[in-house]
Amino acid sequence: MEIVPAAVWIAHDPECHQMTANQAAYELMRTTVDSVATVTLADGVYQFKFKLQRNGEDIPSEELSMQKAGRTGQVVE
């Protein structure tokens, strides 16, 4: 995954509670490789300093692309 010149996240469960990311993804999130790679931890704690927004509105975790695809099994564009 480190050779890919883009941020990559891989979910290990449908709810995206456990995810793996490459170096580019950690840099984008401004965290280190030993940090958590998901915004949807099972305990519900959000530990990042950034917000995920669309048109100035916070995006609920259930509406995030990977989480929605994992939960519904449908393609998300």
PDB file of C-alpha atoms in Angstrom:
ATOM      1  CA  MET A   1       0.000   0.000   0.000  1.00  0.00           C
ATOM      2  CA  GLU A   2       2.908   2.343   0.600  1.00  0.00           C
ATOM      3  CA  ILE A   3       3.826   2.443  -3.090  1.00  0.00           C
ATOM      4  CA  VAL A   4       0.399   3.787  -4.088  1.00  0.00           C
ATOM      5  CA  PRO A   5       0.749   7.571  -4.581  1.00  0.00           C
ATOM      6  CA  ALA A   6      -2.622   8.258  -2.945  1.00  0.00           C
ATOM      7  CA  ALA A   7      -4.294   7.958   0.433  1.00  0.00           C
ATOM      8  CA  VAL A   8      -5.684   4.442   0.930  1.00  0.00           C
ATOM      9  CA  TRP A   9      -7.889   3.090   3.724  1.00  0.00           C
ATOM     10  CA  ILE A  10      -8.960  -0.553   4.069  1.00  0.00           C
ATOM     11  CA  ALA A  11     -11.859  -1.511   6.335  1.00  0.00           C
ATOM     12  CA  HIS A  12     -11.639  -4.792   8.236  1.00  0.00           C
ATOM     13  CA  ASP A  13     -15.306  -4.873   9.283  1.00  0.00           C
ATOM     14  CA  PRO A  14     -18.582  -3.559   7.767  1.00  0.00           C
ATOM     15  CA  GLU A  15     -18.923  -0.799  10.369  1.00  0.00           C
ATOM     16  CA  CYS A  16     -15.375   0.436   9.642  1.00  0.00           C
ATOM     17  CA  HIS A  17     -14.447   0.256  13.322  1.00  0.00           C
ATOM     18  CA  GLN A  18     -11.082  -1.223  12.379  1.00  0.00           C
ATOM     19  CA  MET A  19      -9.270   0.216   9.390  1.00  0.00           C
ATOM     20  CA  THR A  20      -5.753   0.163   8.028  1.00  0.00           C
ATOM     21  CA  ALA A  21      -4.263   3.103   6.138  1.00  0.00           C
ATOM     22  CA  ASN A  22      -1.108   3.819   4.195  1.00  0.00           C
ATOM     23  CA  GLN A  23       1.422   6.565   4.919  1.00  0.00           C
ATOM     24  CA  ALA A  24      -0.295   9.008   2.535  1.00  0.00           C
ATOM     25  CA  ALA A  25      -3.589   8.592   4.427  1.00  0.00           C
ATOM     26  CA  TYR A  26      -1.921   9.201   7.781  1.00  0.00           C
ATOM     27  CA  GLU A  27      -0.254  12.312   6.374  1.00  0.00           C
ATOM     28  CA  LEU A  28      -3.610  13.541   5.064  1.00  0.00           C
ATOM     29  CA  MET A  29      -5.125  13.003   8.524  1.00  0.00           C
ATOM     30  CA  ARG A  30      -2.041  14.667  10.081  1.00  0.00           C
ATOM     31  CA  THR A  31      -1.449  11.682  12.338  1.00  0.00           C
ATOM     32  CA  THR A  32       1.231   9.032  12.693  1.00  0.00           C
ATOM     33  CA  VAL A  33       1.172   5.428  11.504  1.00  0.00           C
ATOM     34  CA  ASP A  34       0.637   4.202  15.059  1.00  0.00           C
ATOM     35  CA  SER A  35      -2.596   6.244  15.280  1.00  0.00           C
ATOM     36  CA  VAL A  36      -6.132   5.049  14.701  1.00  0.00           C
ATOM     37  CA  ALA A  37      -7.146   5.124  11.020  1.00  0.00           C
ATOM     38  CA  THR A  38     -10.918   5.273  11.450  1.00  0.00           C
ATOM     39  CA  VAL A  39     -13.324   8.004  12.521  1.00  0.00           C
ATOM     40  CA  THR A  40     -15.931   5.442  13.583  1.00  0.00           C
ATOM     41  CA  LEU A  41     -14.484   3.651  16.588  1.00  0.00           C
ATOM     42  CA  ALA A  42     -16.743   1.139  18.331  1.00  0.00           C
ATOM     43  CA  ASP A  43     -16.749   3.280  21.495  1.00  0.00           C
ATOM     44  CA  GLY A  44     -17.928   6.325  19.510  1.00  0.00           C
ATOM     45  CA  VAL A  45     -14.964   8.494  20.519  1.00  0.00           C
ATOM     46  CA  TYR A  46     -13.843  10.904  17.786  1.00  0.00           C
ATOM     47  CA  GLN A  47     -10.148  11.553  18.307  1.00  0.00           C
ATOM     48  CA  PHE A  48      -9.138  13.689  15.365  1.00  0.00           C
ATOM     49  CA  LYS A  49      -8.517  17.436  15.276  1.00  0.00           C
ATOM     50  CA  PHE A  50     -10.306  17.866  11.952  1.00  0.00           C
ATOM     51  CA  LYS A  51     -13.978  17.760  11.007  1.00  0.00           C
ATOM     52  CA  LEU A  52     -15.464  15.943   8.059  1.00  0.00           C
ATOM     53  CA  GLN A  53     -17.816  18.341   6.320  1.00  0.00           C
ATOM     54  CA  ARG A  54     -19.775  18.742   3.108  1.00  0.00           C
ATOM     55  CA  ASN A  55     -20.966  22.223   2.132  1.00  0.00           C
ATOM     56  CA  GLY A  56     -19.997  23.496   5.583  1.00  0.00           C
ATOM     57  CA  GLU A  57     -22.089  20.880   7.416  1.00  0.00           C
ATOM     58  CA  ASP A  58     -20.658  18.072   9.555  1.00  0.00           C
ATOM     59  CA  ILE A  59     -21.095  14.675   7.907  1.00  0.00           C
ATOM     60  CA  PRO A  60     -22.655  12.115  10.273  1.00  0.00           C
ATOM     61  CA  SER A  61     -20.443   9.032  10.567  1.00  0.00           C
ATOM     62  CA  GLU A  62     -23.158   6.793   9.109  1.00  0.00           C
ATOM     63  CA  GLU A  63     -23.093   8.921   5.933  1.00  0.00           C
ATOM     64  CA  LEU A  64     -19.342   8.639   5.313  1.00  0.00           C
ATOM     65  CA  SER A  65     -18.646   6.810   2.052  1.00  0.00           C
ATOM     66  CA  MET A  66     -16.774   3.765   3.380  1.00  0.00           C
ATOM     67  CA  GLN A  67     -19.083   3.368   6.353  1.00  0.00           C
ATOM     68  CA  LYS A  68     -22.181   3.614   4.163  1.00  0.00           C
ATOM     69  CA  ALA A  69     -20.808   1.139   1.606  1.00  0.00           C
ATOM     70  CA  GLY A  70     -19.773  -1.305   4.330  1.00  0.00           C
ATOM     71  CA  ARG A  71     -23.123  -1.092   6.064  1.00  0.00           C
ATOM     72  CA  THR A  72     -25.347  -1.304   2.952  1.00  0.00           C
ATOM     73  CA  GLY A  73     -23.158  -3.243   0.520  1.00  0.00           C
ATOM     74  CA  GLN A  74     -24.005  -0.673  -2.161  1.00  0.00           C
ATOM     75  CA  VAL A  75     -21.703   1.403  -4.337  1.00  0.00           C
ATOM     76  CA  VAL A  76     -21.319   4.945  -3.007  1.00  0.00           C
ATOM     77  CA  GLU A  77     -20.388   7.724  -5.404  1.00  0.00           C
TER      78      GLU A  77
END
